[in-house]
Amino acid sequence: MAEHPRVPIQIDLKVHSPELVRAVSEMVSRHSRERLVLWGSFLHTTNSALYTANPRVPLFASAPRALLLLAAFCAGRLADVHVYESAVIIPWRLGAGGSPGRRVLNWWQPSLLLPDFFRQLNARGVSVVLYGDINDQAAFEACSAAGANAICTDSPSRLMRWLEARRGGPTAGQGGAGGSVEDAGNARGSPSGGASGGGT
């Protein structure tokens, strides 16, 4: 953070540890990185601790919250759900990036490229980040066409070449696939309710 003060960072806490939450929060504040960090955890307890530690830092949804938002969308009730997160990070298809033991899903791999879902989240100030074996041009194009705001890839140089080759397309840090962490900092509010959406 000290050597690259303007580079956006995504922080994903893999375990529940109050000490780790406190240390990361102090580091983010010490370097004044609240607007250049997207943090969170797929563990809901850890996510709640992060939000409590520093609600100014953009938060991505925990796995239970992401599933709740997806279920609400499928039921046509997303507008009724309070959204306090700034981003949702989901696989682009079920089974992508999963464990080898998930043979059925790994073979089936139903798509989670849902443009209407992504548009509704974006309208609430929530960015959509996709991950899971997104490593070639076909996958980049599919995710971008669906409206993903950012892509997690194992081949960043290949993604950068693809972005640079797109006529009029975004480069990293300008939104669209490979977008900036700053773009994920729009949804505000709190887990208990209150305003969501709108810039800060």
CSV table of C-alpha atoms in Angstrom, one decimal:
chain,number,residue,atom,x,y,z
A,1,MET,CA,0.0,0.0,0.0
A,2,ALA,CA,2.9,2.4,0.7
A,3,GLU,CA,4.7,1.6,-2.5
A,4,HIS,CA,1.6,1.8,-4.8
A,5,PRO,CA,-0.7,4.3,-3.1
A,6,ARG,CA,-3.0,4.7,-6.2
A,7,VAL,CA,-3.4,1.0,-7.1
A,8,PRO,CA,-6.9,-0.4,-6.2
A,9,ILE,CA,-6.8,-3.5,-4.1
A,10,GLN,CA,-9.3,-6.3,-3.4
A,11,ILE,CA,-9.0,-7.9,0.0
A,12,ASP,CA,-10.7,-11.2,0.7
A,13,LEU,CA,-10.5,-12.6,4.3
A,14,LYS,CA,-10.6,-16.4,4.2
A,15,VAL,CA,-11.1,-17.0,7.9
A,16,HIS,CA,-13.0,-15.5,10.8
A,17,SER,CA,-10.5,-13.8,13.0
A,18,PRO,CA,-11.3,-10.6,15.0
A,19,GLU,CA,-7.5,-9.9,15.2
A,20,LEU,CA,-7.1,-10.2,11.5
A,21,VAL,CA,-10.1,-7.9,10.9
A,22,ARG,CA,-8.7,-5.3,13.3
A,23,ALA,CA,-5.2,-5.5,11.7
A,24,VAL,CA,-6.5,-5.1,8.2
A,25,SER,CA,-8.8,-2.3,9.1
A,26,GLU,CA,-6.0,-0.4,10.8
A,27,MET,CA,-3.7,-0.9,7.8
A,28,VAL,CA,-6.3,0.4,5.4
A,29,SER,CA,-7.0,3.5,7.6
A,30,ARG,CA,-3.3,4.1,8.2
A,31,HIS,CA,-2.7,4.4,4.4
A,32,SER,CA,-6.0,6.3,3.7
A,33,ARG,CA,-7.1,3.6,1.3
A,34,GLU,CA,-10.8,3.6,2.1
A,35,ARG,CA,-11.7,4.6,-1.5
A,36,LEU,CA,-9.2,2.3,-3.1
A,37,VAL,CA,-10.0,-1.0,-1.4
A,38,LEU,CA,-12.8,-3.4,-1.9
A,39,TRP,CA,-12.9,-5.8,1.0
A,40,GLY,CA,-15.0,-8.6,2.3
A,41,SER,CA,-15.3,-12.3,3.0
A,42,PHE,CA,-17.6,-15.1,1.7
A,43,LEU,CA,-18.1,-15.8,5.5
A,44,HIS,CA,-21.0,-13.6,6.7
A,45,THR,CA,-19.7,-13.3,10.2
A,46,THR,CA,-16.4,-12.0,9.0
A,47,ASN,CA,-18.2,-9.6,6.6
A,48,SER,CA,-20.2,-8.2,9.4
A,49,ALA,CA,-17.1,-7.6,11.4
A,50,LEU,CA,-15.4,-5.8,8.5
A,51,TYR,CA,-18.4,-3.5,8.1
A,52,THR,CA,-18.5,-2.8,11.8
A,53,ALA,CA,-14.7,-2.0,11.8
A,54,ASN,CA,-14.9,0.5,9.0
A,55,PRO,CA,-18.2,1.1,7.2
A,56,ARG,CA,-16.5,3.6,4.8
A,57,VAL,CA,-14.7,0.8,3.0
A,58,PRO,CA,-16.6,-0.7,0.1
A,59,LEU,CA,-17.8,-4.2,1.0
A,60,PHE,CA,-18.5,-7.2,-1.2
A,61,ALA,CA,-21.3,-9.5,-0.4
A,62,SER,CA,-20.8,-12.7,1.7
A,63,ALA,CA,-21.8,-15.9,0.1
A,64,PRO,CA,-25.2,-16.1,2.0
A,65,ARG,CA,-26.0,-12.5,1.0
A,66,ALA,CA,-25.0,-13.1,-2.7
A,67,LEU,CA,-27.3,-16.1,-2.7
A,68,LEU,CA,-30.1,-14.1,-1.1
A,69,LEU,CA,-29.8,-11.4,-3.7
A,70,LEU,CA,-29.8,-14.0,-6.5
A,71,ALA,CA,-32.9,-15.7,-5.0
A,72,ALA,CA,-34.7,-12.4,-4.6
A,73,PHE,CA,-34.0,-11.6,-8.3
A,74,CYS,CA,-35.3,-14.9,-9.4
A,75,ALA,CA,-38.4,-14.4,-7.4
A,76,GLY,CA,-38.9,-10.9,-8.8
A,77,ARG,CA,-38.3,-9.3,-5.4
A,78,LEU,CA,-34.8,-7.8,-5.6
A,79,ALA,CA,-36.2,-4.3,-5.2
A,80,ASP,CA,-37.6,-5.3,-1.8
A,81,VAL,CA,-34.2,-6.3,-0.4
A,82,HIS,CA,-32.0,-3.8,1.3
A,83,VAL,CA,-28.5,-3.7,-0.2
A,84,TYR,CA,-25.7,-2.3,1.8
A,85,GLU,CA,-22.8,-3.9,-0.1
A,86,SER,CA,-20.9,-2.2,-2.8
A,87,ALA,CA,-20.2,-5.3,-4.9
A,88,VAL,CA,-21.2,-8.9,-5.5
A,89,ILE,CA,-18.6,-11.5,-6.4
A,90,ILE,CA,-19.9,-14.6,-8.0
A,91,PRO,CA,-18.7,-17.4,-10.3
A,92,TRP,CA,-19.7,-16.9,-14.0
A,93,ARG,CA,-21.2,-20.4,-13.9
A,94,LEU,CA,-21.9,-22.9,-11.2
A,95,GLY,CA,-19.1,-25.3,-10.7
A,96,ALA,CA,-16.5,-22.9,-12.2
A,97,GLY,CA,-13.6,-22.7,-9.7
A,98,GLY,CA,-15.2,-25.3,-7.4
A,99,SER,CA,-13.7,-28.3,-5.7
A,100,PRO,CA,-12.9,-31.5,-7.8
A,101,GLY,CA,-15.5,-33.3,-5.7
A,102,ARG,CA,-18.3,-31.3,-7.2
A,103,ARG,CA,-18.5,-33.6,-10.2
A,104,VAL,CA,-22.1,-32.9,-11.2
A,105,LEU,CA,-21.8,-29.1,-11.1
A,106,ASN,CA,-18.4,-29.3,-12.8
A,107,TRP,CA,-20.0,-31.2,-15.6
A,108,TRP,CA,-23.2,-29.3,-15.8
A,109,GLN,CA,-21.9,-25.7,-15.2
A,110,PRO,CA,-25.2,-23.8,-15.6
A,111,SER,CA,-24.5,-20.1,-16.5
A,112,LEU,CA,-24.8,-17.3,-14.0
A,113,LEU,CA,-24.4,-14.7,-16.7
A,114,LEU,CA,-27.7,-12.8,-15.9
A,115,PRO,CA,-27.7,-9.4,-17.6
A,116,ASP,CA,-31.0,-8.3,-16.0
A,117,PHE,CA,-29.7,-9.3,-12.5
A,118,PHE,CA,-26.4,-7.4,-13.2
A,119,ARG,CA,-28.3,-4.3,-14.5
A,120,GLN,CA,-30.6,-4.2,-11.4
A,121,LEU,CA,-27.6,-4.4,-9.1
A,122,ASN,CA,-25.8,-1.7,-11.0
A,123,ALA,CA,-28.9,0.5,-10.7
A,124,ARG,CA,-28.5,0.1,-6.9
A,125,GLY,CA,-24.9,1.1,-7.1
A,126,VAL,CA,-23.6,-2.4,-6.7
A,127,SER,CA,-20.8,-3.7,-9.0
A,128,VAL,CA,-20.7,-7.2,-10.3
A,129,VAL,CA,-17.4,-9.1,-10.2
A,130,LEU,CA,-17.1,-12.5,-11.9
A,131,TYR,CA,-14.6,-15.3,-11.3
A,132,GLY,CA,-13.9,-18.9,-12.1
A,133,ASP,CA,-11.7,-20.1,-15.0
A,134,ILE,CA,-12.2,-16.9,-17.0
A,135,ASN,CA,-9.0,-17.2,-18.9
A,136,ASP,CA,-9.7,-16.9,-22.6
A,137,GLN,CA,-11.2,-14.5,-25.1
A,138,ALA,CA,-14.5,-16.3,-25.3
A,139,ALA,CA,-15.0,-16.2,-21.6
A,140,PHE,CA,-13.9,-12.5,-21.4
A,141,GLU,CA,-16.4,-11.6,-24.2
A,142,ALA,CA,-19.2,-13.6,-22.5
A,143,CYS,CA,-18.7,-11.9,-19.2
A,144,SER,CA,-18.4,-8.5,-20.6
A,145,ALA,CA,-21.5,-8.9,-22.8
A,146,ALA,CA,-23.5,-9.9,-19.8
A,147,GLY,CA,-22.5,-6.7,-18.1
A,148,ALA,CA,-19.8,-7.7,-15.6
A,149,ASN,CA,-18.1,-4.7,-14.1
A,150,ALA,CA,-14.9,-6.6,-13.3
A,151,ILE,CA,-13.3,-10.0,-14.0
A,152,CYS,CA,-11.0,-12.1,-11.8
A,153,THR,CA,-8.7,-14.1,-14.0
A,154,ASP,CA,-5.6,-16.3,-13.8
A,155,SER,CA,-4.3,-14.7,-17.0
A,156,PRO,CA,-4.2,-10.9,-16.3
A,157,SER,CA,-1.8,-10.3,-19.2
A,158,ARG,CA,-4.2,-12.0,-21.6
A,159,LEU,CA,-7.1,-10.0,-20.2
A,160,MET,CA,-5.1,-6.8,-20.6
A,161,ARG,CA,-4.3,-7.6,-24.2
A,162,TRP,CA,-7.9,-8.3,-24.9
A,163,LEU,CA,-9.0,-5.1,-23.3
A,164,GLU,CA,-6.5,-3.1,-25.2
A,165,ALA,CA,-7.5,-4.7,-28.5
A,166,ARG,CA,-11.2,-3.8,-28.1
A,167,ARG,CA,-12.0,-0.7,-30.1
A,168,GLY,CA,-13.3,1.9,-27.8
A,169,GLY,CA,-13.3,-0.6,-25.0
A,170,PRO,CA,-12.3,0.1,-21.4
A,171,THR,CA,-8.8,-0.4,-20.0
A,172,ALA,CA,-8.2,-1.7,-16.5
A,173,GLY,CA,-9.5,0.9,-14.0
A,174,GLN,CA,-12.1,2.5,-16.3
A,175,GLY,CA,-15.1,0.3,-15.5
A,176,GLY,CA,-16.5,-2.5,-17.6
A,177,ALA,CA,-14.6,-5.8,-17.4
A,178,GLY,CA,-11.5,-5.2,-15.3
A,179,GLY,CA,-13.0,-2.1,-13.8
A,180,SER,CA,-11.8,0.0,-10.8
A,181,VAL,CA,-12.3,-0.8,-7.2
A,182,GLU,CA,-13.5,2.8,-6.9
A,183,ASP,CA,-16.5,2.0,-9.1
A,184,ALA,CA,-17.6,-0.5,-6.4
A,185,GLY,CA,-17.8,2.2,-3.7
A,186,ASN,CA,-21.2,3.5,-4.6
A,187,ALA,CA,-23.6,1.4,-2.6
A,188,ARG,CA,-23.9,2.8,0.9
A,189,GLY,CA,-26.1,2.1,3.8
A,190,SER,CA,-25.9,-0.5,6.6
A,191,PRO,CA,-26.9,-4.1,7.3
A,192,SER,CA,-29.8,-2.9,9.4
A,193,GLY,CA,-31.4,-0.8,6.7
A,194,GLY,CA,-31.3,2.8,5.5
A,195,ALA,CA,-30.3,4.4,2.2
A,196,SER,CA,-28.6,2.4,-0.5
A,197,GLY,CA,-27.3,3.4,-3.9
A,198,GLY,CA,-26.1,6.8,-4.8
A,199,GLY,CA,-22.5,8.0,-4.8
A,200,THR,CA,-20.5,9.0,-1.8
